[in-house]
Coordinates of C-alpha atoms and ligand atoms in Angstrom, one line a residue:
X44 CA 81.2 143.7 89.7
X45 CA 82.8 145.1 86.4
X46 CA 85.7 142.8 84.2
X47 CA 89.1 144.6 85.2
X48 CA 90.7 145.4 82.2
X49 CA 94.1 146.1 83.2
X50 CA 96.8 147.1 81.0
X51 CA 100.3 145.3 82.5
X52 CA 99.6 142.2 80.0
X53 CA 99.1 144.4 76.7
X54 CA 101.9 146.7 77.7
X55 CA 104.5 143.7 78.4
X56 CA 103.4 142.7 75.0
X57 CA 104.1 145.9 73.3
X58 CA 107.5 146.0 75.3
X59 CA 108.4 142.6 73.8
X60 CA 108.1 144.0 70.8
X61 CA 109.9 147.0 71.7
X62 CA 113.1 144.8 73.2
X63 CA 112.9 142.9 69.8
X64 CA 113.1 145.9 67.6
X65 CA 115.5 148.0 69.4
X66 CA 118.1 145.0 69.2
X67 CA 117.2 144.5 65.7
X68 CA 118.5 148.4 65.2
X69 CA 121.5 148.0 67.6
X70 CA 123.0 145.3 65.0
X71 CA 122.5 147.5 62.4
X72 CA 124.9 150.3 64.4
X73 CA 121.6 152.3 65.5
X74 CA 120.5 152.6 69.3
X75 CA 117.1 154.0 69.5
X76 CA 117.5 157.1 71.5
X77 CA 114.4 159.3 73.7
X78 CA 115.1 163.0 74.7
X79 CA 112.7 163.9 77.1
X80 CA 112.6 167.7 78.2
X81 CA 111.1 168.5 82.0
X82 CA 111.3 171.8 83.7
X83 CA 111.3 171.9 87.4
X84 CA 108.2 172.6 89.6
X85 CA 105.7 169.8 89.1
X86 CA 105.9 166.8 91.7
X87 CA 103.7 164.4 89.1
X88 CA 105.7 165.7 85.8
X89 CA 109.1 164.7 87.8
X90 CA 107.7 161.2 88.3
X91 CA 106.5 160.9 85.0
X92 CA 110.1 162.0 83.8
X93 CA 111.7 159.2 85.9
X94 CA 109.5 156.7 85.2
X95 CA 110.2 156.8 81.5
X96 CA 114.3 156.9 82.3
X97 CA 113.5 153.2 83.7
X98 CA 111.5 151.9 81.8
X99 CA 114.0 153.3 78.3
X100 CA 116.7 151.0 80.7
X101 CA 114.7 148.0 80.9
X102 CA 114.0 147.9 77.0
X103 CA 117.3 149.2 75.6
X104 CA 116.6 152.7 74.5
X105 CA 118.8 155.1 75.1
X106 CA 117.6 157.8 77.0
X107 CA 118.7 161.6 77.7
X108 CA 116.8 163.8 80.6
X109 CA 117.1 167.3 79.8
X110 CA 116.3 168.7 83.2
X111 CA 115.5 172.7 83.1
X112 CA 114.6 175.3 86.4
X113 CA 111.9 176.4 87.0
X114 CA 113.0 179.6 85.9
X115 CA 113.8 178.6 82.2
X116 CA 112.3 180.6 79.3
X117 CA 110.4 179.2 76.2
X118 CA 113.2 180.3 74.2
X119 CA 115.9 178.5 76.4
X120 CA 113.3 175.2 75.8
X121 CA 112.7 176.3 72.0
X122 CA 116.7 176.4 71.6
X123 CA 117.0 172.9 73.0
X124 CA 114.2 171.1 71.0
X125 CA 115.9 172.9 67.9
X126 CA 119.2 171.1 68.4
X127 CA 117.9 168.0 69.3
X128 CA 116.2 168.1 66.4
X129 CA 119.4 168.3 64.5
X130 CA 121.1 165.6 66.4
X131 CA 121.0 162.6 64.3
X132 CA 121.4 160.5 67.4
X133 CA 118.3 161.5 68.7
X134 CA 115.0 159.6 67.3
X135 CA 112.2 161.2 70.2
X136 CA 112.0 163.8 71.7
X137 CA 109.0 164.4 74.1
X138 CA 108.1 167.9 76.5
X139 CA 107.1 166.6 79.7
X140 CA 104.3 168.5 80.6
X141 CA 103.1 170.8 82.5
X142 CA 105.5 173.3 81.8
X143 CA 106.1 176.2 84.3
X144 CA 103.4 178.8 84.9
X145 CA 103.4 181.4 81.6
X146 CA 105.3 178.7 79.2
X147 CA 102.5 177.9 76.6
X148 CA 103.3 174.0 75.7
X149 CA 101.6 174.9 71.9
X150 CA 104.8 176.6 70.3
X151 CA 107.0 174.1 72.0
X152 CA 105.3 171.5 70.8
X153 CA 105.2 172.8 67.5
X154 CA 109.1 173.3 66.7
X155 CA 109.5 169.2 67.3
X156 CA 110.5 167.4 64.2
X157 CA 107.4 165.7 63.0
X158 CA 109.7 162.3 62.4
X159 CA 110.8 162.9 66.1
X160 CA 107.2 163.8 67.7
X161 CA 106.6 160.9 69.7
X162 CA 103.6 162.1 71.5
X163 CA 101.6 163.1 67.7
X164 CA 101.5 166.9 69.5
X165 CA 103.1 168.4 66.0
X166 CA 100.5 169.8 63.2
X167 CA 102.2 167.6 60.9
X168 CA 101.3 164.5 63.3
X169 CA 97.4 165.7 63.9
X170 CA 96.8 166.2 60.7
X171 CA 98.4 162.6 59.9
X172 CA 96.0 161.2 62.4
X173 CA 93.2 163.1 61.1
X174 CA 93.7 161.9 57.6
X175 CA 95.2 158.2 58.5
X176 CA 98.0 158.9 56.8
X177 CA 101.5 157.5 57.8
X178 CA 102.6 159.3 61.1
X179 CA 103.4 159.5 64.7
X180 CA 100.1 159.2 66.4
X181 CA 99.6 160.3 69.8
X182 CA 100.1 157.3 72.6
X183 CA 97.4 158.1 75.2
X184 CA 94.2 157.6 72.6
X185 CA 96.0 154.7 71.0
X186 CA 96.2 153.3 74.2
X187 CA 92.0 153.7 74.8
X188 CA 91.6 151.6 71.3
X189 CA 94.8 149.1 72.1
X190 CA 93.3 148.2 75.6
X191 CA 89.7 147.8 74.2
X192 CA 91.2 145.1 71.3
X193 CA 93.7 143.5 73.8
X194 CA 89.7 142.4 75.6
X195 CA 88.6 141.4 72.7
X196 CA 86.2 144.4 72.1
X197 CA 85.6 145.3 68.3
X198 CA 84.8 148.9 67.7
X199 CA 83.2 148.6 63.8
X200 CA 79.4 149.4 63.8
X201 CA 79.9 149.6 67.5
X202 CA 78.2 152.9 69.7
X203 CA 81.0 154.9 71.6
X204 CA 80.3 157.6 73.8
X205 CA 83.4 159.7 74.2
X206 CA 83.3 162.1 77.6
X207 CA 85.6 164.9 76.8
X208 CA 87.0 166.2 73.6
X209 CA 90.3 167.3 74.8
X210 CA 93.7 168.2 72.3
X211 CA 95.6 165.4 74.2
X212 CA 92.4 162.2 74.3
X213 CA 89.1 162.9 73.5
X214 CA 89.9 164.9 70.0
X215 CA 92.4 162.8 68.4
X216 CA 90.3 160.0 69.9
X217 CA 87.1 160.8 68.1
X218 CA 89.4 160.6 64.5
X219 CA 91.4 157.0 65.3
X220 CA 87.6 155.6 66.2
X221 CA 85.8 157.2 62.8
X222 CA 89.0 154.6 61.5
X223 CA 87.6 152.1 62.9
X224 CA 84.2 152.4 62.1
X225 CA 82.7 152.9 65.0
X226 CA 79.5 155.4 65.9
X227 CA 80.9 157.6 67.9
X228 CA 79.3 160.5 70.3
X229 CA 81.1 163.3 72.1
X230 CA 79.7 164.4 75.2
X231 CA 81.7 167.7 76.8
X232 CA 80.9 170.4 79.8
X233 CA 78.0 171.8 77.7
X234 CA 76.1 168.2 77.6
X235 CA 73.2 168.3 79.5
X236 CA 72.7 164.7 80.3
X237 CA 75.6 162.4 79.6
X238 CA 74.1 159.8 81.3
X239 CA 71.4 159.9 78.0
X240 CA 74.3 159.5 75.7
X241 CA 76.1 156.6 77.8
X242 CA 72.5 154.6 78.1
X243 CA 72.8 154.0 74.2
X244 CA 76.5 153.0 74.1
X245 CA 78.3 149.5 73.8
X246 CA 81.6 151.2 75.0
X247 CA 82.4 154.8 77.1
X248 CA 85.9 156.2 76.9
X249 CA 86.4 159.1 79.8
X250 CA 88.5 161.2 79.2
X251 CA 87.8 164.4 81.7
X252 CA 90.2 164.9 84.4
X253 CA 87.3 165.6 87.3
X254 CA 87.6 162.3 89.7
X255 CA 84.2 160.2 90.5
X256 CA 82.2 162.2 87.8
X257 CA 81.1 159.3 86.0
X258 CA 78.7 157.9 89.0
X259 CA 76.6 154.6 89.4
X260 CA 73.3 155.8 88.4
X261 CA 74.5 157.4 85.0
X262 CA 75.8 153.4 83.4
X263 CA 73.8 151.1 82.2
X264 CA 74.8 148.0 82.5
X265 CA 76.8 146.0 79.9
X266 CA 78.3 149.1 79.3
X267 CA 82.2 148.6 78.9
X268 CA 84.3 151.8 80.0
X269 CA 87.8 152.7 79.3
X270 CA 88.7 155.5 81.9
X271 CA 91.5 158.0 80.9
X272 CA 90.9 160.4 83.8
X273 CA 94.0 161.1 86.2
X274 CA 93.2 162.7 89.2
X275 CA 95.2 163.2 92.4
X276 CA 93.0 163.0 95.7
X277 CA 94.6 163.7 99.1
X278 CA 97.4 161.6 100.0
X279 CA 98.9 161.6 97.0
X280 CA 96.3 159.1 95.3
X281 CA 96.0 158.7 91.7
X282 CA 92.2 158.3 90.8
X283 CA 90.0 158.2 87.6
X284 CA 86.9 160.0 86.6
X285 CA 84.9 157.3 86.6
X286 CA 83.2 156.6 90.3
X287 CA 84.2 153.1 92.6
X288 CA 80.0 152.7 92.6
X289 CA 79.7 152.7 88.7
X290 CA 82.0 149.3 88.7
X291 CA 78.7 147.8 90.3
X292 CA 77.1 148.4 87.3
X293 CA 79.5 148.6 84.0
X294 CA 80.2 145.2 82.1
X295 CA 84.2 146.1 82.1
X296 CA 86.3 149.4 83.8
X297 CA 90.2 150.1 83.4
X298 CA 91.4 151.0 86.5
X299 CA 93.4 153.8 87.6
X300 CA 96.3 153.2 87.7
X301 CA 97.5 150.3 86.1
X302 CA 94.8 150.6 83.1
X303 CA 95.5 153.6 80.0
X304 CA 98.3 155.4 81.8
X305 CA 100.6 152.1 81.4
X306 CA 99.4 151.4 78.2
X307 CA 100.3 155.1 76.9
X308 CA 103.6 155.1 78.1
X309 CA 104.8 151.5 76.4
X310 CA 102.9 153.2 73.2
X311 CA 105.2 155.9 73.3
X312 CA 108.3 153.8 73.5
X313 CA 107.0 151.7 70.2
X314 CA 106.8 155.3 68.9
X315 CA 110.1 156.3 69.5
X316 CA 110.8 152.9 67.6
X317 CA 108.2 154.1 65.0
X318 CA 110.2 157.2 64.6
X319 CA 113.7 155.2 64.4
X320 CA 112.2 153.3 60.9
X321 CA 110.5 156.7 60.0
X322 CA 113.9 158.7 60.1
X323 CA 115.6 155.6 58.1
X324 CA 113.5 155.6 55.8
X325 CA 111.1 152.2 56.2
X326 CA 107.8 153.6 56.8
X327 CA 105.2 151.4 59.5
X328 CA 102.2 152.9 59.8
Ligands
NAP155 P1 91.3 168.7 78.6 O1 92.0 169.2 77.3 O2 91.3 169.6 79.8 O3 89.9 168.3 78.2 C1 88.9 167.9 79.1 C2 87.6 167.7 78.5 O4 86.6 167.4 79.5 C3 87.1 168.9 77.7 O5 86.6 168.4 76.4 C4 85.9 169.4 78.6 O6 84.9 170.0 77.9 C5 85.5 168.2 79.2 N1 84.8 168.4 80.5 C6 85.2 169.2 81.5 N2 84.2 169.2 82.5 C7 83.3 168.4 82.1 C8 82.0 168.0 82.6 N3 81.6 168.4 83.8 N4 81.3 167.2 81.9 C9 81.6 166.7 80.7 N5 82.8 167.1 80.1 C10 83.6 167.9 80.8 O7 92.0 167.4 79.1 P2 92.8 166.3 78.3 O8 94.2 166.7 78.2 O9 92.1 165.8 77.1 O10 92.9 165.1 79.4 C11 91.7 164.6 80.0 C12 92.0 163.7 81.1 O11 92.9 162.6 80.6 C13 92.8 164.3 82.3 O12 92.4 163.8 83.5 C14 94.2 164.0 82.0 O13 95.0 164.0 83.1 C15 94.0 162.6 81.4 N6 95.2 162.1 80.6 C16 95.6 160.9 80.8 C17 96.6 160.4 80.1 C18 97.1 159.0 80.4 O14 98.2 158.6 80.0 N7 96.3 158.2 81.1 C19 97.3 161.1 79.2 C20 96.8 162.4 78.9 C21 95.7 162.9 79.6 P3 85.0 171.3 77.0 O15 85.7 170.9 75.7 O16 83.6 171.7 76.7 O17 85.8 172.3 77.8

C-alpha cells in the first residue's frame, strides 16, 4: 500500500509561521488583511469562501467576505476589486471562483493589484513565476512542490510527469519545477499513452479534474504521485483523479482531501503575508 502523504503537518507548519508573522505586523500598527470576493450560486465556491473566513480567525488575519448575487455583473465585481485595490487596509484580495455563468474570471483577475494577487492569477504574477522573479506565485502548484519536500522528495535531476497543463496547476507547475531542476514531461487530453510517460517517472503530479483516471495498471511501482484532482462524486464526496487501486501500486499518493487542497489554502494565507512585506516595501521572494 502507497506512503500517505498528507498535508495537515506541513500546513500547521506554514500556519505557525503565518501566526508568527502576522503578530510581528500587528506590533508594528499593521493587521494583515484578506478580501475575498464570491458571487452566489456555487455550493463548493460558498464552502471554500467560509473555510478561508476560519481559518483568517484562527491565524489573526483580518478578513472581509464580499458576498455578490447571483445576478451581479462583471462590472459591479470589476468596480469592487478596483476599490479594494485602493484601500490601503487591504493586502489580498482573491475572486473565489467559479463565477456565475457568462462572468469570464480572465478580466477580473486581471484588474487585481499585482502586490495584492494572492492566488499569482495577475499577468504581472505569471510572468514573475515564469521568470523567477520576486512575486506572488500561485498557492495550488506551490503546494504540489511544498508537499513533495515536506516527504523528503528532491525534485533536481529528478523525472516528473505532469498530467494536465492547466492555467491554475499544471502550467505554472511545469515553470516552478524547470526551477528546480527537475525533468519534467507534460502529458494532456491529446497524449496517447500516459501510462508510457508515468513508467519513466520518479514522481507524477495530477492535475486533471476527471476522478479515478489515473488507474492501477497505468503506475509503476515506486512511482510517488501528488494528486491535485478535485472531484465531487454522488453524495457530496470530494475525490481525486488518481484511482483507490493505483495506491496498490504507487510508492507514495496525497489523498483527497486532506493532501494539496490544505496545503494550497495555508499557501495562500503565507501570501497574503507575502503581499503585507511586498506592499511595505521588504521584498521575500
Ligand atoms: P483545467 O484548466 O481544466 O486543465 C485540465 C487539464 O487536464 C488540461 O491540461 C487538459 O488537457 C487535461 N486533460 C483533460 N482531460 C484529460 C485526459 N483525459 N487525459 C489527460 N489530460 C487531460 O484544470 P485546472 O484548473 O488546471 O485544474 C485541474 C484540477 O485541479 C481540477 O480537478 C481542479 O479542481 C483541481 N484544482 C485543485 C486545487 C486544489 O487546491 N487542490 C486548486 C486548483 C485546481 P488540455 O490542455 O489538452 O485541454
Amino acid at each position: 500500500m502507497a506512503k500517505r502523504l498528507a498535508a495537515k503537518e506541513a500546513a500547521e507548519q506554514v500556519y505557525a509561521k503565518i501566526r508568527l508573522d502576522a503578530e510581528t505586523w500587528k506590533r508594528r500598527g499593521i493587521e494583515p488583511r484578506l478580501a475575498v470576493l464570491w458571487a452566489e450560486g456555487d455550493p463548493a465556491s460558498a464552502y471554500y469562501a467560509k473555510a478561508k473566513q476560519k481559518l483568517a480567525e484562527k491565524l489573526g488575519v483580518e478578513f472581509e467576505l464580499h458576498a455578490f448575487p447571483a445576478s451581479v455583473s462583471e462590472a459591479e465585481i470589476a468596480e469592487r476589486i478596483e476599490r479594494l485595490n485602493e484601500d490601503p487596509a487591504v493586502h489580498g484580495i482573491m475572486l473565489e471562483l467559479p463565477l456565475p455563468s457568462g462572468i469570464k474570471p480572465e478580466r477580473l483577475e486581471s484588474l487585481i493589484r499585482p502586490v495584492k494577487d494572492i492566488d499569482g492569477v495577475t499577468p504581472a504574477n505569471k510572468l514573475a513565476n515564469l521568470t523567477g522573479q520576486a512575486g506572488l506565485y500561485p498557492a495550488t502548484p506551490q503546494a504540489c512542490i511544498r508537499l513533495l519536500k515536506h516527504y523528503g522528495y528532491t525534485l533536481e535531476g529528478k523525472n516528473v510527469t505532469l498530467v494536465g497543463r492547466g492555467q491554475t496547476v499544471g502550467l505554472p507547475l511545469f515553470q516552478m519545477l524547470q526551477r528546480e531542476h527537475a525533468t519534467v514531461t507534460v502529458c494532456h487530453s491529446r497524449t496517447p499513452d500516459i501510462a508510457s510517460h508515468l513508467a519513466h517517472a520518479d514522481i507524477a503530479v495530477v492535475a486533471v479534474g476527471r476522478a479515478g483516471m489515473i488507474t492501477g495498471e497505468m503506475v509503476r511501482q515506486g512511482l510517488a504521485i501528488i494528486d491535485a484532482g478535485i472531484n465531487e462524486i454522488e453524495g457530496g464526496r470530494i475525490i481525486g483523479d488518481v484511482a483507490l487501486e493505483a495506491c496498490d501500486h504507487a510508492a507514495a499518493v496525497s489523498p483527497v482531501p486532506g493532501g494539496v487542497g490544505t496545503l494550497t489554502t495555508a499557501i495562500l494565507f503565507e501570501n497574503v503575508l507575502k503581499a503585507v512585506a511586498l506592499q511595505h516595501g521588504e521584498v521575500t521572494p
